[in-house]
Amino acid sequence: SSELTQDPAVSVALGQTVRITCQGHSLRNYYASWYQQKAGQAPVLVFYNKDNRPSGIPDRFSGSGSGNTASLTITGAQAEDEADYYCHSRDSSGYLYVFGPGTKVTVL
Amino acid sequence: EVQLVESGGVVIQPGGSLRLSCAASGFTFDDYAMHWVRQVPGKGLEWVSLMTWDGSGTYYADSVKGRFTISRDDSKTSLYLQMNSLRTDDTAMYYCAKDLYLGSSGILDVWGHGTMVTVSS
């Protein structure tokens, strides 16, 4: 089992807001980074640390964190946001890394 | 253009050895830590290994420690993963990824398209 946990799947109506959460003990000490993976493609970094969005990523993607939980929010979800989303952070030792199991986002 | 291109994936028998390569271009390779991440088809991502920018630090997931070795050749701007004692559960797409920083932040800002390793008799 992963040291980071995520809901397996969420759905959101087109144009509405969806929050994807990631929980884990290490998140009390380390930020998470978030990756979007569309079917048949490599993952893409969409958000990291407290408030960093890579260039080219739409500003409808935002992140937050509190305690042992990190969140990725898509405000005004678009059809092209349908994908698997993974959180990533250090493990409980602080030396290694671990991905969450992923959340499949369906845009209705 | 910043690019990572993996190669070396094949079908191989259990117990065999294999070396994956990742050719980097478009950035100063020796300024960044590099990672390997794998994904079983239809499953989630698994972090495999990390090497810091200067090669002084190497780290491995428990699932591959003692069997896999990460290395880099800055003169060839390439990252490698030597995989020994391969098992059927090593079957996966293997991705090379660039760290955002020279140490290790775990923020993977550039990914290759992956190379498929199938371990089967």
Coordinates of N, CA and C in Angstrom, one line a residue:
Chain A
S1 N 0.8 -1.2 0.0 CA 0.0 0.0 0.0 C 0.9 1.3 0.0
S2 N 0.4 2.3 -0.6 CA 1.1 3.6 -0.7 C 1.1 4.3 0.6
E3 N 2.2 5.1 0.8 CA 2.2 6.0 2.0 C 1.4 7.2 1.7
L4 N 1.0 7.5 0.5 CA 0.1 8.6 0.1 C -1.2 7.9 -0.4
T5 N -2.3 8.5 0.1 CA -3.6 8.0 -0.4 C -4.3 9.0 -1.2
Q6 N -5.1 8.6 -2.1 CA -5.9 9.4 -3.0 C -7.2 8.7 -3.2
D7 N -8.3 9.5 -3.4 CA -9.5 8.9 -3.9 C -9.3 8.3 -5.3
P8 N -9.8 7.1 -5.5 CA -9.6 6.5 -6.8 C -10.2 7.2 -8.0
A9 N -11.3 7.9 -7.8 CA -12.0 8.5 -8.9 C -12.9 9.6 -8.4
V10 N -13.0 10.7 -9.2 CA -13.9 11.8 -9.0 C -14.5 12.2 -10.4
S11 N -15.7 12.8 -10.3 CA -16.2 13.3 -11.6 C -16.7 14.8 -11.3
V12 N -16.7 15.5 -12.4 CA -17.0 17.0 -12.3 C -17.7 17.4 -13.5
A13 N -18.7 18.2 -13.4 CA -19.4 18.7 -14.5 C -18.6 19.7 -15.3
L14 N -18.7 19.8 -16.5 CA -17.9 20.8 -17.3 C -18.1 22.2 -16.8
G15 N -17.0 22.9 -16.5 CA -17.1 24.2 -16.0 C -17.1 24.3 -14.5
Q16 N -17.3 23.2 -13.8 CA -17.4 23.3 -12.4 C -16.0 23.0 -11.7
T17 N -16.0 23.0 -10.4 CA -14.8 22.9 -9.7 C -14.6 21.5 -9.0
V18 N -13.4 21.0 -9.1 CA -13.2 19.7 -8.4 C -11.9 19.8 -7.6
R19 N -11.9 19.2 -6.5 CA -10.7 19.1 -5.6 C -10.2 17.7 -5.5
I20 N -9.0 17.5 -5.7 CA -8.3 16.2 -5.6 C -7.4 16.2 -4.4
T21 N -7.6 15.3 -3.5 CA -6.8 15.3 -2.3 C -5.8 14.1 -2.2
C22 N -4.8 14.4 -1.4 CA -3.7 13.4 -1.2 C -3.4 13.5 0.3
Q23 N -3.4 12.3 0.9 CA -3.1 12.3 2.4 C -1.9 11.4 2.7
G24 N -1.1 11.9 3.6 CA 0.0 11.1 4.0 C 0.8 11.8 5.2
H25 N 1.4 11.0 6.0 CA 2.1 11.6 7.2 C 3.2 12.5 6.7
S26 N 3.9 12.1 5.6 CA 5.1 13.0 5.2 C 4.6 14.3 4.7
L27 N 3.4 14.5 4.4 CA 2.9 15.8 3.9 C 2.9 16.9 5.0
R28 N 3.0 16.4 6.3 CA 3.1 17.4 7.4 C 4.5 18.1 7.3
N29 N 5.5 17.5 6.6 CA 6.8 18.1 6.6 C 7.3 18.5 5.2
Y30 N 6.6 17.9 4.2 CA 7.1 18.1 2.8 C 5.9 18.5 1.9
Y31 N 6.2 19.4 0.9 CA 5.1 19.7 -0.1 C 5.0 18.5 -1.0
A32 N 3.8 18.5 -1.7 CA 3.5 17.6 -2.8 C 3.7 18.3 -4.1
S33 N 4.0 17.5 -5.1 CA 3.9 17.9 -6.5 C 2.8 17.1 -7.1
W34 N 2.2 17.6 -8.2 CA 1.1 17.0 -8.8 C 1.3 16.8 -10.3
Y35 N 0.9 15.6 -10.8 CA 1.1 15.3 -12.2 C -0.2 14.8 -12.9
Q36 N -0.4 15.3 -14.1 CA -1.5 14.9 -14.9 C -1.0 13.9 -15.9
Q37 N -1.7 12.8 -16.1 CA -1.4 11.8 -17.1 C -2.6 11.5 -17.9
K38 N -2.6 11.8 -19.2 CA -3.7 11.4 -20.1 C -3.3 10.1 -20.7
A39 N -4.4 9.4 -21.2 CA -4.2 8.0 -21.7 C -3.2 7.9 -22.7
G40 N -2.2 7.0 -22.5 CA -1.2 6.8 -23.5 C -0.1 7.8 -23.5
Q41 N -0.1 8.7 -22.6 CA 1.0 9.8 -22.6 C 1.8 9.7 -21.3
A42 N 2.9 10.4 -21.3 CA 3.8 10.6 -20.2 C 3.1 11.6 -19.2
P43 N 3.4 11.5 -17.9 CA 2.9 12.4 -17.0 C 3.4 13.8 -17.2
V44 N 2.7 14.8 -16.8 CA 3.0 16.2 -16.9 C 2.9 16.9 -15.6
L45 N 3.9 17.7 -15.1 CA 3.8 18.4 -13.9 C 2.8 19.5 -14.0
V46 N 1.9 19.6 -13.1 CA 0.9 20.7 -13.2 C 0.9 21.6 -12.0
F47 N 1.5 21.2 -10.9 CA 1.6 22.1 -9.7 C 2.6 21.5 -8.7
Y48 N 3.3 22.5 -8.0 CA 4.2 22.0 -7.0 C 4.5 23.0 -5.9
N49 N 4.9 22.5 -4.8 CA 5.2 23.3 -3.6 C 3.9 24.0 -3.2
K50 N 4.1 25.1 -2.5 CA 2.9 25.8 -1.9 C 2.1 26.5 -3.0
D51 N 2.7 27.1 -4.0 CA 1.9 27.9 -4.9 C 2.7 28.1 -6.3
N52 N 3.2 27.0 -6.8 CA 3.9 27.1 -8.1 C 3.3 26.3 -9.2
R53 N 3.0 27.0 -10.3 CA 2.5 26.3 -11.5 C 3.4 26.5 -12.6
P54 N 3.8 25.4 -13.2 CA 4.8 25.5 -14.3 C 4.3 26.3 -15.5
S55 N 5.2 26.9 -16.2 CA 4.7 27.7 -17.4 C 4.0 26.8 -18.4
G56 N 2.9 27.4 -18.9 CA 2.1 26.6 -19.8 C 0.9 25.9 -19.2
I57 N 0.9 25.8 -17.9 CA -0.2 25.1 -17.2 C -1.3 26.2 -16.9
P58 N -2.5 25.9 -17.3 CA -3.6 26.9 -17.1 C -3.8 27.3 -15.6
D59 N -4.2 28.6 -15.4 CA -4.3 29.0 -14.0 C -5.6 28.4 -13.3
R60 N -6.3 27.6 -14.0 CA -7.4 27.0 -13.3 C -6.9 25.8 -12.4
F61 N -5.6 25.5 -12.6 CA -5.0 24.5 -11.7 C -4.4 25.3 -10.5
S62 N -4.8 24.9 -9.3 CA -4.1 25.5 -8.1 C -4.0 24.4 -7.0
G63 N -3.1 24.7 -6.1 CA -2.8 23.7 -5.1 C -2.9 24.3 -3.7
S64 N -3.0 23.5 -2.7 CA -3.0 23.9 -1.3 C -2.6 22.7 -0.4
G65 N -2.4 23.0 0.8 CA -2.1 22.0 1.8 C -2.3 22.4 3.2
S66 N -2.6 21.4 4.0 CA -2.9 21.6 5.5 C -2.7 20.3 6.2
G67 N -1.8 20.4 7.2 CA -1.6 19.2 8.0 C -1.1 18.0 7.1
N68 N -1.7 16.9 7.1 CA -1.3 15.8 6.3 C -2.0 15.6 5.0
T69 N -2.6 16.7 4.5 CA -3.3 16.7 3.3 C -2.9 17.7 2.3
A70 N -2.6 17.3 1.1 CA -2.4 18.2 0.0 C -3.5 18.1 -1.0
S71 N -3.8 19.2 -1.7 CA -5.0 19.3 -2.6 C -4.6 19.9 -3.9
L72 N -5.2 19.4 -4.9 CA -5.1 20.1 -6.3 C -6.5 20.4 -6.7
T73 N -6.8 21.7 -7.0 CA -8.1 22.1 -7.4 C -8.1 22.5 -8.9
I74 N -9.1 22.1 -9.6 CA -9.3 22.5 -10.9 C -10.6 23.4 -10.9
T75 N -10.4 24.7 -11.2 CA -11.6 25.6 -11.1 C -12.0 25.9 -12.5
G76 N -13.2 25.4 -12.8 CA -13.8 25.5 -14.2 C -13.2 24.4 -15.1
A77 N -13.5 23.2 -14.7 CA -12.9 22.0 -15.4 C -13.3 22.0 -16.9
Q78 N -12.3 21.7 -17.7 CA -12.5 21.6 -19.1 C -12.4 20.1 -19.6
A79 N -13.0 19.8 -20.7 CA -12.9 18.4 -21.2 C -11.5 17.9 -21.3
E80 N -10.6 18.7 -21.6 CA -9.2 18.3 -21.8 C -8.5 18.0 -20.4
D81 N -9.2 18.3 -19.3 CA -8.6 18.0 -18.0 C -8.9 16.6 -17.5
E82 N -9.7 15.9 -18.3 CA -10.0 14.5 -18.0 C -8.7 13.6 -18.1
A83 N -8.3 13.1 -17.0 CA -7.0 12.4 -16.9 C -6.8 11.8 -15.5
D84 N -5.7 11.1 -15.4 CA -5.3 10.6 -14.0 C -4.4 11.6 -13.4
Y85 N -4.6 11.9 -12.1 CA -3.8 12.8 -11.4 C -3.1 12.1 -10.2
Y86 N -1.8 12.4 -10.1 CA -1.0 11.7 -9.1 C -0.3 12.8 -8.2
C87 N -0.3 12.6 -6.9 CA 0.5 13.4 -6.0 C 1.8 12.7 -5.8
H88 N 2.9 13.4 -5.4 CA 4.2 12.9 -5.2 C 4.9 13.6 -4.1
S89 N 5.5 12.9 -3.3 CA 6.3 13.6 -2.2 C 7.3 12.6 -1.6
R90 N 8.0 13.1 -0.6 CA 8.9 12.2 0.1 C 8.1 11.2 0.9
D91 N 8.8 10.1 1.2 CA 8.2 9.1 2.0 C 8.5 9.4 3.5
S92 N 8.0 8.5 4.3 CA 8.1 8.8 5.8 C 9.6 8.9 6.3
S93 N 10.5 8.3 5.5 CA 11.9 8.4 5.9 C 12.5 9.7 5.6
G94 N 11.9 10.4 4.6 CA 12.4 11.7 4.1 C 13.5 11.6 3.1
Y95 N 14.0 10.4 2.8 CA 15.1 10.2 1.8 C 14.6 9.8 0.5
L96 N 13.5 9.0 0.5 CA 13.0 8.5 -0.8 C 11.7 9.2 -1.2
Y97 N 11.2 8.8 -2.3 CA 10.0 9.4 -2.8 C 8.9 8.4 -3.1
V98 N 7.7 8.9 -3.1 CA 6.5 8.0 -3.3 C 5.4 8.7 -4.0
F99 N 4.7 8.0 -4.9 CA 3.6 8.6 -5.6 C 2.3 8.1 -4.9
G100 N 1.3 8.9 -4.9 CA 0.0 8.4 -4.5 C -0.6 7.5 -5.6
P101 N -1.6 6.8 -5.3 CA -2.2 5.8 -6.2 C -2.9 6.4 -7.4
G102 N -3.1 7.7 -7.4 CA -3.8 8.3 -8.5 C -5.3 8.5 -8.4
T103 N -5.8 9.6 -9.0 CA -7.2 9.8 -9.0 C -7.6 10.0 -10.4
K104 N -8.6 9.3 -10.9 CA -9.1 9.4 -12.2 C -10.2 10.5 -12.2
V105 N -10.0 11.6 -13.0 CA -10.9 12.6 -13.1 C -11.7 12.5 -14.4
T106 N -13.0 12.4 -14.2 CA -13.9 12.4 -15.4 C -14.7 13.7 -15.4
V107 N -14.7 14.3 -16.6 CA -15.4 15.6 -16.8 C -16.7 15.2 -17.6
L108 N -17.8 15.5 -16.9 CA -19.1 15.1 -17.5 C -19.7 16.2 -18.4
Chain B
E1 N 14.8 22.8 -27.5 CA 13.7 22.1 -26.9 C 14.3 21.1 -25.8
V2 N 13.7 21.2 -24.6 CA 14.2 20.2 -23.6 C 13.5 18.9 -23.9
Q3 N 14.4 17.8 -23.9 CA 13.9 16.5 -24.3 C 14.6 15.4 -23.5
L4 N 13.9 14.4 -23.2 CA 14.4 13.1 -22.7 C 13.9 12.0 -23.5
V5 N 14.9 11.1 -24.0 CA 14.5 10.0 -24.8 C 15.1 8.7 -24.2
E6 N 14.2 7.9 -23.8 CA 14.6 6.6 -23.2 C 14.7 5.5 -24.3
S7 N 15.6 4.5 -24.0 CA 15.8 3.4 -24.9 C 16.2 2.2 -24.1
G8 N 16.2 1.0 -24.8 CA 16.7 -0.2 -24.1 C 15.7 -1.2 -23.7
G9 N 14.4 -0.8 -23.7 CA 13.4 -1.7 -23.3 C 13.2 -2.9 -24.2
V10 N 13.0 -4.0 -23.7 CA 12.9 -5.3 -24.5 C 12.0 -6.3 -23.7
V11 N 11.8 -7.4 -24.4 CA 11.3 -8.6 -23.7 C 12.4 -9.4 -23.2
I12 N 12.4 -9.8 -21.9 CA 13.6 -10.5 -21.3 C 13.1 -11.5 -20.3
Q13 N 13.8 -12.6 -20.2 CA 13.4 -13.6 -19.3 C 13.7 -13.3 -17.8
P14 N 13.0 -13.8 -16.9 CA 13.2 -13.6 -15.5 C 14.7 -14.0 -15.1
G15 N 15.3 -13.2 -14.2 CA 16.7 -13.4 -13.9 C 17.7 -12.7 -14.7
G16 N 17.2 -12.2 -15.8 CA 18.1 -11.5 -16.8 C 18.5 -10.1 -16.3
S17 N 19.4 -9.5 -17.1 CA 19.9 -8.1 -16.9 C 19.6 -7.3 -18.1
L18 N 19.5 -6.0 -17.8 CA 19.2 -5.0 -18.9 C 19.6 -3.7 -18.5
R19 N 20.1 -2.9 -19.4 CA 20.4 -1.5 -19.1 C 19.6 -0.5 -19.9
L20 N 18.9 0.3 -19.2 CA 18.1 1.4 -19.9 C 18.9 2.6 -20.0
S21 N 18.7 3.4 -21.1 CA 19.4 4.6 -21.3 C 18.4 5.8 -21.5
C22 N 18.8 6.9 -21.1 CA 18.0 8.1 -21.3 C 18.9 9.2 -21.8
A23 N 18.6 9.7 -23.0 CA 19.4 10.7 -23.6 C 18.7 12.1 -23.4
A24 N 19.5 13.0 -22.8 CA 18.9 14.3 -22.5 C 19.5 15.4 -23.5
S25 N 18.6 16.4 -23.8 CA 19.1 17.5 -24.6 C 18.2 18.7 -24.3
G26 N 18.8 19.8 -24.6 CA 18.1 21.1 -24.5 C 18.2 21.8 -23.1
F27 N 19.0 21.2 -22.2 CA 19.3 21.8 -20.9 C 20.7 21.4 -20.5
T28 N 21.2 22.0 -19.4 CA 22.5 21.7 -18.9 C 22.3 20.5 -18.0
F29 N 22.6 19.3 -18.6 CA 22.3 18.1 -17.9 C 22.9 18.0 -16.5
D30 N 24.2 18.4 -16.4 CA 24.9 18.2 -15.1 C 24.5 19.2 -14.1
D31 N 23.5 20.0 -14.3 CA 23.0 20.9 -13.3 C 21.8 20.4 -12.5
Y32 N 21.3 19.1 -12.9 CA 20.1 18.6 -12.3 C 20.2 17.2 -11.9
A33 N 19.4 16.9 -10.8 CA 19.2 15.5 -10.4 C 18.3 14.9 -11.4
M34 N 18.4 13.6 -11.5 CA 17.6 12.8 -12.5 C 16.9 11.6 -11.8
H35 N 15.8 11.2 -12.3 CA 15.0 10.1 -11.7 C 14.6 9.1 -12.7
W36 N 14.3 7.9 -12.2 CA 13.6 6.9 -13.0 C 12.3 6.6 -12.3
V37 N 11.2 6.5 -13.0 CA 9.9 6.2 -12.5 C 9.3 5.1 -13.5
R38 N 8.6 4.2 -12.9 CA 8.0 3.1 -13.7 C 6.5 3.0 -13.5
Q39 N 5.8 2.4 -14.5 CA 4.4 2.3 -14.4 C 4.0 0.9 -15.1
V40 N 3.4 0.1 -14.3 CA 2.8 -1.1 -14.9 C 1.6 -0.7 -15.7
P41 N 1.5 -1.3 -16.9 CA 0.3 -0.9 -17.8 C -1.0 -1.0 -17.0
G42 N -1.7 0.1 -17.1 CA -3.0 0.2 -16.4 C -3.0 0.5 -14.9
K43 N -1.8 0.6 -14.4 CA -1.6 0.9 -13.0 C -1.0 2.3 -12.7
G44 N -0.7 2.6 -11.5 CA -0.1 3.9 -11.1 C 1.4 4.0 -11.3
L45 N 1.8 5.2 -11.0 CA 3.3 5.5 -11.1 C 4.0 5.0 -9.9
E46 N 5.2 4.5 -10.1 CA 6.1 4.1 -9.0 C 7.4 4.8 -9.1
W47 N 7.8 5.5 -8.1 CA 9.2 6.1 -8.1 C 10.2 5.0 -7.9
V48 N 11.3 5.0 -8.8 CA 12.2 3.9 -8.7 C 13.6 4.3 -8.2
S49 N 14.1 5.4 -8.7 CA 15.5 5.8 -8.3 C 15.8 7.2 -8.6
L50 N 16.8 7.7 -7.9 CA 17.3 9.1 -8.1 C 18.8 9.2 -8.0
M51 N 19.4 10.1 -8.9 CA 20.8 10.4 -8.7 C 20.9 11.9 -8.7
T52 N 21.7 12.4 -7.7 CA 21.8 13.9 -7.7 C 22.7 14.4 -8.8
W53 N 22.8 15.7 -8.9 CA 23.5 16.3 -10.1 C 24.9 15.9 -10.2
D54 N 25.6 15.7 -9.1 CA 27.0 15.3 -9.2 C 27.3 13.9 -9.0
G55 N 26.2 13.1 -8.9 CA 26.4 11.6 -8.7 C 26.7 11.2 -7.3
S56 N 26.8 12.2 -6.4 CA 27.2 11.9 -5.0 C 26.1 11.2 -4.2
G57 N 24.9 11.3 -4.7 CA 23.7 10.7 -4.0 C 22.9 9.8 -4.9
T58 N 22.7 8.6 -4.5 CA 21.9 7.7 -5.2 C 20.9 7.1 -4.3
Y59 N 19.6 7.0 -4.7 CA 18.6 6.5 -3.8 C 17.7 5.5 -4.6
Y60 N 17.1 4.5 -3.9 CA 16.4 3.5 -4.6 C 15.1 3.1 -3.8
A61 N 14.0 2.8 -4.5 CA 12.9 2.3 -3.9 C 13.2 0.9 -3.3
D62 N 12.6 0.5 -2.2 CA 12.9 -0.8 -1.6 C 12.7 -1.9 -2.6
S63 N 11.7 -1.8 -3.5 CA 11.4 -2.8 -4.5 C 12.5 -3.2 -5.4
V64 N 13.5 -2.2 -5.6 CA 14.5 -2.4 -6.6 C 15.9 -2.4 -5.9
K65 N 16.0 -2.0 -4.7 CA 17.3 -1.8 -4.0 C 18.1 -3.1 -4.0
G66 N 19.4 -3.0 -4.4 CA 20.2 -4.2 -4.5 C 20.2 -4.9 -5.8
R67 N 19.2 -4.6 -6.7 CA 19.1 -5.2 -8.0 C 19.3 -4.1 -9.1
F68 N 18.9 -2.9 -8.9 CA 19.0 -1.8 -9.9 C 20.1 -0.9 -9.5
T69 N 20.8 -0.3 -10.5 CA 21.8 0.7 -10.2 C 21.6 1.9 -11.2
I70 N 21.5 3.0 -10.7 CA 21.4 4.3 -11.5 C 22.8 4.9 -11.7
S71 N 23.0 5.4 -12.9 CA 24.3 6.1 -13.1 C 24.0 7.2 -14.2
R72 N 25.0 8.0 -14.3 CA 24.9 9.1 -15.4 C 26.3 9.3 -16.0
D73 N 26.3 9.8 -17.2 CA 27.5 10.1 -17.9 C 27.3 11.6 -18.4
D74 N 27.8 12.5 -17.7 CA 27.5 13.9 -18.1 C 28.1 14.3 -19.4
S75 N 29.2 13.6 -19.8 CA 29.8 13.9 -21.1 C 28.9 13.5 -22.2
K76 N 28.1 12.5 -22.0 CA 27.1 12.1 -23.0 C 25.7 12.5 -22.7
T77 N 25.6 13.4 -21.7 CA 24.2 13.9 -21.2 C 23.2 12.7 -21.2
S78 N 23.6 11.7 -20.5 CA 22.8 10.5 -20.5 C 22.7 9.9 -19.0
L79 N 21.5 9.4 -18.8 CA 21.2 8.7 -17.5 C 21.0 7.2 -17.9
Y80 N 21.3 6.4 -16.9 CA 21.2 4.9 -17.1 C 20.5 4.2 -15.9
L81 N 20.0 3.1 -16.2 CA 19.5 2.2 -15.2 C 19.9 0.8 -15.5
Q82 N 20.8 0.3 -14.7 CA 21.2 -1.1 -14.8 C 20.3 -2.0 -14.0
M83 N 19.6 -2.9 -14.6 CA 18.6 -3.7 -14.0 C 19.1 -5.2 -14.0
N84 N 19.3 -5.7 -12.8 CA 19.7 -7.1 -12.7 C 18.7 -8.0 -12.0
S85 N 18.8 -9.3 -12.1 CA 17.9 -10.2 -11.4 C 16.5 -9.8 -11.6
L86 N 16.1 -9.6 -12.9 CA 14.8 -9.1 -13.2 C 13.7 -10.1 -12.8
R87 N 12.6 -9.6 -12.4 CA 11.5 -10.4 -12.0 C 10.3 -10.0 -12.8
T88 N 9.3 -10.8 -12.9 CA 8.1 -10.5 -13.7 C 7.4 -9.3 -13.2
D89 N 7.5 -9.0 -11.9 CA 6.9 -7.7 -11.4 C 7.7 -6.5 -11.7
D90 N 8.8 -6.6 -12.4 CA 9.5 -5.4 -12.9 C 9.0 -5.0 -14.3
T91 N 8.0 -5.8 -14.8 CA 7.4 -5.4 -16.1 C 6.7 -4.1 -16.0
A92 N 7.1 -3.1 -16.8 CA 6.5 -1.8 -16.7 C 7.1 -0.9 -17.8
M93 N 6.4 0.2 -18.0 CA 7.0 1.3 -18.7 C 7.9 2.1 -17.8
Y94 N 9.1 2.3 -18.3 CA 10.1 3.0 -17.5 C 10.3 4.4 -18.0
Y95 N 10.1 5.4 -17.2 CA 10.3 6.8 -17.6 C 11.5 7.4 -16.9
C96 N 12.2 8.2 -17.7 CA 13.3 9.1 -17.2 C 12.7 10.4 -16.9
A97 N 13.1 11.1 -15.8 CA 12.5 12.4 -15.5 C 13.5 13.3 -14.9
K98 N 13.5 14.6 -15.2 CA 14.4 15.6 -14.7 C 13.9 16.2 -13.5
D99 N 14.7 16.4 -12.5 CA 14.3 17.1 -11.3 C 14.4 18.6 -11.5
L100 N 13.6 19.3 -10.8 CA 13.6 20.8 -11.0 C 14.9 21.4 -10.5
Y101 N 15.6 20.7 -9.6 CA 16.8 21.2 -8.9 C 18.0 20.3 -9.0
L102 N 19.1 20.8 -8.6 CA 20.3 20.0 -8.7 C 20.4 18.9 -7.6
G103 N 19.8 19.2 -6.5 CA 19.8 18.2 -5.4 C 18.7 17.2 -5.7
S104 N 17.8 17.1 -4.8 CA 16.6 16.3 -5.1 C 15.4 17.0 -4.5
S105 N 14.5 17.4 -5.3 CA 13.3 18.0 -4.8 C 12.1 17.1 -5.0
G106 N 12.3 16.1 -5.9 CA 11.1 15.3 -6.2 C 10.2 15.9 -7.1
I107 N 10.5 17.1 -7.6 CA 9.6 17.9 -8.5 C 10.1 17.5 -9.9
L108 N 9.3 16.8 -10.7 CA 9.8 16.2 -12.0 C 9.2 17.0 -13.1
D109 N 10.0 18.0 -13.6 CA 9.4 18.9 -14.5 C 9.5 18.6 -16.0
V110 N 10.3 17.6 -16.3 CA 10.4 17.1 -17.7 C 10.5 15.6 -17.6
W111 N 9.7 14.9 -18.5 CA 9.6 13.5 -18.6 C 9.9 13.0 -20.0
G112 N 10.4 11.8 -20.1 CA 10.5 11.2 -21.4 C 9.2 10.5 -21.7
H113 N 9.2 9.8 -22.9 CA 8.0 9.1 -23.3 C 8.0 7.7 -22.8
G114 N 9.1 7.2 -22.3 CA 9.2 5.9 -21.7 C 9.7 4.8 -22.6
T115 N 10.2 3.7 -22.0 CA 10.6 2.6 -22.7 C 10.0 1.4 -22.0
M116 N 9.5 0.4 -22.7 CA 8.8 -0.7 -22.1 C 9.7 -1.9 -21.8
V117 N 9.6 -2.4 -20.6 CA 10.4 -3.6 -20.2 C 9.4 -4.6 -19.9
T118 N 9.5 -5.8 -20.5 CA 8.6 -6.9 -20.3 C 9.5 -8.1 -19.8
V119 N 9.2 -8.6 -18.6 CA 10.0 -9.7 -18.1 C 9.0 -10.9 -18.1
S120 N 9.4 -11.8 -19.0 CA 8.5 -13.0 -19.2 C 9.3 -14.2 -19.7
S121 N 8.9 -15.3 -19.3 CA 9.5 -16.5 -19.8 C 8.8 -17.1 -21.1

